[in-house]
Amino acid sequence: MALLEIEGVSKAFGSLKAVDNVSFEVQAGEIFGIAGPNGSGKSTLFNIITGIPFGPDRGRVRLDGQEIQGRSGNAIAKLGLSRTFQRETSFDGLTVFENALIGATYGGAVKATAEAELRAAEALDFIGIGRAEFGRLAGELSVFDRKCLMLASAIAMRPKILLLDEPASSLTKPEVETSIGLIRKIAAHGITIVLIEHVLTFLMSLSQHLMVLNNGQILARGVPQEVIADPRVVEAYLGSRRPDL
Amino acid sequence: MGASAEILFGGLFQGSLYAMMAVGLALVWTTIGVFNFSHGVFMMLGAYLAWQFVDIGLPLPVVLPLAVVAMAGIGWLLQASVVRPLIGRSNIVLVVVITTLAAASLIENGVLELWGPRSKQIPPLLDGNTTIGGVGVSMHQIAIIVITPVILVALWLFLNRTRLGLALRAVAQNEDASLLVGLNVTALYGLAFAIAAALAALAGIFLGGYRFMSPVMGADPLLKALIVVVFGGISSISGPIFAAYLIGFFEAASNYYFGLYWTPALLFAVLILTLMVRPEGMFVRSSRSLA
């Protein structure tokens, strides 16, 4: 049984079909990539899976066999589904440690304060955020460090599956390389990853399976090398020639 | 010595009441992003509930927590009925001004119907008077001046040293991220309203032991709390506390030198000046924070 099953989900804003009858499965332990041009419905798809800020108009979302569509965002998070946003989204007025602690305490449902603190520290260590940074306000961090903090907060929740929305956006090339290493490390830790990115090189280096969306619909899916060779994908990205890798 | 002592005690007393009121307003604004115009009736209803409990023979040490807890529950209910259904609407700030004003009017008239128009008074926290620096001060006023900072410190400790406080501080900064880390945002909104109502009730009980109570007794403190949060900045907790005491001292000095007649006009001049010079408030950060 797949860890995440998406069955015929749709979301419309007025006459615009942002996500149109999309179905796919993500197996436990894999890194599943989702590509597509801007406005293809990638982030909307993440929104309707997580229920934040809205669920699907139609269709089913199952996590570990349990239907989650229609549940509140915080209830879905507690079932083991975590997400990061394209834009660095942290609690700017809280310290780095408090950001991770709140993930461990509420998302990870850890009752004991000492255990939650230990889990928060472990998550920050795992991502590579030094102890000297624990007391800094999240709002004072660089873009890259805030993206790392988002990952640490998500890891502190011990999720079954982590949805990453364009983790490489606004990063320098060395930072992108570090991010690739971090995502591999998280996956090796047993957390299933669904990754949105419109930079195909980033996705190709990480994904075991790749799905391309265009105009809210699935354009192609399968093994990454085959998907990017699909003429429909080439046309969606470039109009006429093969994506430059 | 007489003038400065009178201004000092008047400022500390008024500042204490305004701080209790303004912190509640700021807590609701910072977490939910709405201005609660029924905050004044929370104060009044808290005082009336306390009066009722005293009237049936309960001792004041029992009445205080009972009235405060009851008002926390009423605050929660009000949030659930006239604020929560509107969350997510683009015009929520304006709509909630109207719904909380309507709720305030209903509660005010309900209290008038239930308890009548005759003025009432709660027993003071401490009996007797004393003279400090040549100024006569009631022991009740001194008790309020001493107790209020203790309550505000307790609130700070709750926000900064407990799991629930951490959750409230988080939800005040980022609603979507709060949902993502498993926070029950709706329940936390209710909690913010409940704490605000409890603080307003305490302010009402304090005031009801000093002056006669009436169903409209919350209107003036709400107006003053509004001046305080505009002056200090509504998007934090510490800003309104500093501002409450400054406004309290300003009001006491104005009352002493210019009289009661001119004080409201001078306070509104402060309000207008603040809005013109620093509309975000004098002691505020750029982002919303329960600090």
PDB file of N, CA and C in Angstrom, chain B residues 199-234:
ATOM      1  N   LEU B 199      -8.797  39.211  32.208  1.00  0.00           N
ATOM      2  CA  LEU B 199      -8.054  40.417  32.632  1.00  0.00           C
ATOM      3  C   LEU B 199      -9.000  41.613  32.741  1.00  0.00           C
ATOM      4  N   ALA B 200      -9.919  41.724  31.769  1.00  0.00           N
ATOM      5  CA  ALA B 200     -10.890  42.833  31.810  1.00  0.00           C
ATOM      6  C   ALA B 200     -11.782  42.703  33.039  1.00  0.00           C
ATOM      7  N   ALA B 201     -12.170  41.459  33.356  1.00  0.00           N
ATOM      8  CA  ALA B 201     -13.016  41.243  34.539  1.00  0.00           C
ATOM      9  C   ALA B 201     -12.292  41.685  35.806  1.00  0.00           C
ATOM     10  N   LEU B 202     -11.007  41.354  35.905  1.00  0.00           N
ATOM     11  CA  LEU B 202     -10.225  41.778  37.071  1.00  0.00           C
ATOM     12  C   LEU B 202     -10.199  43.305  37.173  1.00  0.00           C
ATOM     13  N   ALA B 203      -9.972  43.947  36.016  1.00  0.00           N
ATOM     14  CA  ALA B 203      -9.973  45.421  36.013  1.00  0.00           C
ATOM     15  C   ALA B 203     -11.326  45.945  36.476  1.00  0.00           C
ATOM     16  N   GLY B 204     -12.402  45.289  36.033  1.00  0.00           N
ATOM     17  CA  GLY B 204     -13.756  45.700  36.436  1.00  0.00           C
ATOM     18  C   GLY B 204     -13.981  45.530  37.925  1.00  0.00           C
ATOM     19  N   ILE B 205     -13.513  44.422  38.464  1.00  0.00           N
ATOM     20  CA  ILE B 205     -13.679  44.166  39.907  1.00  0.00           C
ATOM     21  C   ILE B 205     -12.870  45.195  40.710  1.00  0.00           C
ATOM     22  N   PHE B 206     -11.661  45.503  40.221  1.00  0.00           N
ATOM     23  CA  PHE B 206     -10.836  46.515  40.890  1.00  0.00           C
ATOM     24  C   PHE B 206     -11.546  47.866  40.887  1.00  0.00           C
ATOM     25  N   LEU B 207     -12.093  48.225  39.721  1.00  0.00           N
ATOM     26  CA  LEU B 207     -12.764  49.524  39.594  1.00  0.00           C
ATOM     27  C   LEU B 207     -14.062  49.554  40.408  1.00  0.00           C
ATOM     28  N   GLY B 208     -14.760  48.402  40.408  1.00  0.00           N
ATOM     29  CA  GLY B 208     -16.032  48.308  41.144  1.00  0.00           C
ATOM     30  C   GLY B 208     -15.862  48.406  42.649  1.00  0.00           C
ATOM     31  N   GLY B 209     -14.647  48.213  43.145  1.00  0.00           N
ATOM     32  CA  GLY B 209     -14.386  48.385  44.569  1.00  0.00           C
ATOM     33  C   GLY B 209     -13.966  49.806  44.902  1.00  0.00           C
ATOM     34  N   TYR B 210     -13.869  50.630  43.892  1.00  0.00           N
ATOM     35  CA  TYR B 210     -13.386  52.004  44.072  1.00  0.00           C
ATOM     36  C   TYR B 210     -14.458  53.029  43.717  1.00  0.00           C
ATOM     37  N   ARG B 211     -15.209  52.721  42.640  1.00  0.00           N
ATOM     38  CA  ARG B 211     -16.278  53.623  42.197  1.00  0.00           C
ATOM     39  C   ARG B 211     -17.584  52.847  42.103  1.00  0.00           C
ATOM     40  N   PHE B 212     -18.679  53.577  41.970  1.00  0.00           N
ATOM     41  CA  PHE B 212     -19.967  52.918  41.756  1.00  0.00           C
ATOM     42  C   PHE B 212     -20.005  52.328  40.353  1.00  0.00           C
ATOM     43  N   MET B 213     -20.674  51.162  40.281  1.00  0.00           N
ATOM     44  CA  MET B 213     -20.758  50.463  38.990  1.00  0.00           C
ATOM     45  C   MET B 213     -22.068  50.801  38.285  1.00  0.00           C
ATOM     46  N   SER B 214     -22.022  50.777  36.965  1.00  0.00           N
ATOM     47  CA  SER B 214     -23.240  50.921  36.160  1.00  0.00           C
ATOM     48  C   SER B 214     -23.052  50.099  34.890  1.00  0.00           C
ATOM     49  N   PRO B 215     -24.117  49.801  34.163  1.00  0.00           N
ATOM     50  CA  PRO B 215     -23.952  48.981  32.941  1.00  0.00           C
ATOM     51  C   PRO B 215     -23.061  49.631  31.879  1.00  0.00           C
ATOM     52  N   VAL B 216     -22.837  50.944  31.972  1.00  0.00           N
ATOM     53  CA  VAL B 216     -21.980  51.590  30.964  1.00  0.00           C
ATOM     54  C   VAL B 216     -20.577  51.888  31.517  1.00  0.00           C
ATOM     55  N   MET B 217     -20.247  51.269  32.643  1.00  0.00           N
ATOM     56  CA  MET B 217     -18.959  51.583  33.286  1.00  0.00           C
ATOM     57  C   MET B 217     -17.741  51.167  32.448  1.00  0.00           C
ATOM     58  N   GLY B 218     -17.939  50.278  31.468  1.00  0.00           N
ATOM     59  CA  GLY B 218     -16.806  49.820  30.658  1.00  0.00           C
ATOM     60  C   GLY B 218     -16.472  50.734  29.499  1.00  0.00           C
ATOM     61  N   ALA B 219     -17.381  51.669  29.177  1.00  0.00           N
ATOM     62  CA  ALA B 219     -17.203  52.488  27.968  1.00  0.00           C
ATOM     63  C   ALA B 219     -15.973  53.393  28.075  1.00  0.00           C
ATOM     64  N   ASP B 220     -15.854  54.094  29.200  1.00  0.00           N
ATOM     65  CA  ASP B 220     -14.720  55.019  29.356  1.00  0.00           C
ATOM     66  C   ASP B 220     -13.373  54.287  29.438  1.00  0.00           C
ATOM     67  N   PRO B 221     -13.273  53.207  30.244  1.00  0.00           N
ATOM     68  CA  PRO B 221     -11.998  52.471  30.248  1.00  0.00           C
ATOM     69  C   PRO B 221     -11.639  51.889  28.874  1.00  0.00           C
ATOM     70  N   LEU B 222     -12.659  51.481  28.087  1.00  0.00           N
ATOM     71  CA  LEU B 222     -12.367  50.956  26.744  1.00  0.00           C
ATOM     72  C   LEU B 222     -11.765  52.053  25.873  1.00  0.00           C
ATOM     73  N   LEU B 223     -12.344  53.248  26.008  1.00  0.00           N
ATOM     74  CA  LEU B 223     -11.847  54.391  25.235  1.00  0.00           C
ATOM     75  C   LEU B 223     -10.399  54.712  25.628  1.00  0.00           C
ATOM     76  N   LYS B 224     -10.137  54.689  26.933  1.00  0.00           N
ATOM     77  CA  LYS B 224      -8.775  54.971  27.419  1.00  0.00           C
ATOM     78  C   LYS B 224      -7.815  53.856  26.972  1.00  0.00           C
ATOM     79  N   ALA B 225      -8.299  52.612  27.028  1.00  0.00           N
ATOM     80  CA  ALA B 225      -7.452  51.495  26.588  1.00  0.00           C
ATOM     81  C   ALA B 225      -7.148  51.622  25.102  1.00  0.00           C
ATOM     82  N   LEU B 226      -8.111  52.142  24.358  1.00  0.00           N
ATOM     83  CA  LEU B 226      -7.906  52.364  22.916  1.00  0.00           C
ATOM     84  C   LEU B 226      -6.781  53.385  22.713  1.00  0.00           C
ATOM     85  N   ILE B 227      -6.825  54.475  23.502  1.00  0.00           N
ATOM     86  CA  ILE B 227      -5.760  55.491  23.424  1.00  0.00           C
ATOM     87  C   ILE B 227      -4.417  54.859  23.778  1.00  0.00           C
ATOM     88  N   VAL B 228      -4.432  54.015  24.819  1.00  0.00           N
ATOM     89  CA  VAL B 228      -3.198  53.360  25.277  1.00  0.00           C
ATOM     90  C   VAL B 228      -2.609  52.477  24.176  1.00  0.00           C
ATOM     91  N   VAL B 229      -3.454  51.657  23.537  1.00  0.00           N
ATOM     92  CA  VAL B 229      -2.898  50.725  22.540  1.00  0.00           C
ATOM     93  C   VAL B 229      -2.464  51.460  21.270  1.00  0.00           C
ATOM     94  N   VAL B 230      -3.121  52.562  20.956  1.00  0.00           N
ATOM     95  CA  VAL B 230      -2.671  53.349  19.805  1.00  0.00           C
ATOM     96  C   VAL B 230      -1.333  54.009  20.146  1.00  0.00           C
ATOM     97  N   PHE B 231      -1.231  54.531  21.360  1.00  0.00           N
ATOM     98  CA  PHE B 231      -0.002  55.198  21.796  1.00  0.00           C
ATOM     99  C   PHE B 231       1.157  54.202  21.912  1.00  0.00           C
ATOM    100  N   GLY B 232       0.896  53.066  22.538  1.00  0.00           N
ATOM    101  CA  GLY B 232       1.974  52.112  22.794  1.00  0.00           C
ATOM    102  C   GLY B 232       2.222  51.148  21.661  1.00  0.00           C
ATOM    103  N   GLY B 233       1.215  50.998  20.794  1.00  0.00           N
ATOM    104  CA  GLY B 233       1.331  49.998  19.727  1.00  0.00           C
ATOM    105  C   GLY B 233       0.583  48.755  20.140  1.00  0.00           C
ATOM    106  N   ILE B 234      -0.306  48.313  19.263  1.00  0.00           N
ATOM    107  CA  ILE B 234      -1.201  47.203  19.642  1.00  0.00           C
ATOM    108  C   ILE B 234      -0.605  45.846  19.315  1.00  0.00           C
TER     109      ILE B 234
END
